[in-house]
């Protein structure tokens, strides 16, 4: 992780802080007959970057569950399987998807 340094009003460094993430995910079906939302996360251990994709299935609309699963599956594939092995330009990958 890259350390960030906060500067005081006088321009002198005060404290070096390191940012980190603890990640968890969950979905709640609620009162619907089936889960229409979809979620995928990828935060590999030992890697400084990761992502989460959440798609709202638009409850009550035809095939909302299929559309939301299709979206997260394609986004996951684009961001993990098709991304270059070096530092990927995530905004560009998202626009292409």
XYZ file of C-alpha atoms in Angstrom:
97
model
C 0.000 0.000 0.000
C 1.137 3.480 -0.720
C 1.561 5.722 2.307
C -0.069 9.130 2.201
C 1.374 12.093 4.049
C -0.830 14.809 5.478
C 0.647 18.290 5.320
C 0.168 20.767 8.146
C -0.893 24.349 7.495
C 2.771 25.295 7.651
C 3.607 22.830 4.877
C 5.471 20.383 7.135
C 4.475 16.688 7.079
C 2.402 15.658 10.102
C 1.584 11.965 9.833
C 2.081 9.198 7.291
C -0.998 6.998 6.973
C -1.486 3.821 4.985
C -4.905 3.069 3.532
C -6.285 -0.453 3.377
C -9.595 -2.214 2.782
C -11.495 -4.993 4.498
C -14.162 -6.193 2.088
C -17.326 -8.227 2.571
C -20.399 -8.639 0.396
C -23.967 -9.854 0.847
C -27.338 -9.696 -0.878
C -30.812 -9.780 0.677
C -33.683 -11.186 -1.362
C -36.304 -9.358 0.651
C -39.945 -10.262 0.028
C -39.532 -11.246 -3.631
C -39.888 -14.825 -4.892
C -36.334 -14.842 -6.260
C -33.146 -12.829 -5.973
C -33.034 -10.418 -8.912
C -29.951 -8.475 -7.882
C -26.456 -9.744 -8.652
C -23.086 -9.002 -7.105
C -19.540 -10.013 -7.895
C -16.376 -8.964 -6.084
C -12.698 -9.515 -6.754
C -10.219 -8.444 -4.094
C -7.388 -10.973 -4.399
C -5.303 -11.405 -1.281
C -1.933 -9.685 -1.523
C -3.046 -7.376 -4.346
C -3.571 -3.657 -3.795
C -6.560 -3.275 -6.114
C -9.907 -4.940 -6.592
C -13.460 -4.220 -7.664
C -17.122 -4.864 -6.953
C -19.948 -4.878 -9.482
C -23.543 -4.653 -8.257
C -26.519 -4.867 -10.593
C -30.092 -4.108 -9.522
C -32.463 -6.620 -11.101
C -35.320 -4.061 -11.238
C -37.768 -6.231 -9.331
C -41.000 -6.968 -11.131
C -39.636 -6.479 -14.647
C -39.392 -9.485 -16.952
C -36.069 -11.372 -16.634
C -34.525 -8.785 -14.310
C -32.648 -11.573 -12.543
C -31.151 -12.813 -15.813
C -30.168 -9.314 -16.936
C -28.427 -8.527 -13.641
C -26.496 -11.841 -13.633
C -25.486 -11.341 -17.262
C -24.180 -7.858 -16.504
C -22.016 -8.867 -13.539
C -20.716 -11.931 -15.399
C -19.642 -9.850 -18.396
C -18.102 -7.126 -16.222
C -16.195 -9.712 -14.192
C -14.883 -11.327 -17.372
C -13.888 -7.984 -18.862
C -12.088 -6.809 -15.721
C -10.321 -10.075 -14.900
C -10.001 -12.389 -17.886
C -9.649 -9.877 -20.720
C -7.733 -7.156 -18.883
C -4.006 -6.893 -19.565
C -1.809 -8.356 -16.846
C -0.159 -5.013 -16.104
C -1.967 -2.064 -14.534
C -5.299 -2.021 -16.362
C -7.015 1.236 -17.247
C -10.289 0.341 -15.515
C -12.267 3.386 -16.752
C -11.408 2.462 -20.358
C -12.368 -1.180 -19.762
C -15.700 -0.079 -18.303
C -16.454 2.151 -21.307
C -15.667 -0.741 -23.683
C -17.911 -3.193 -21.832
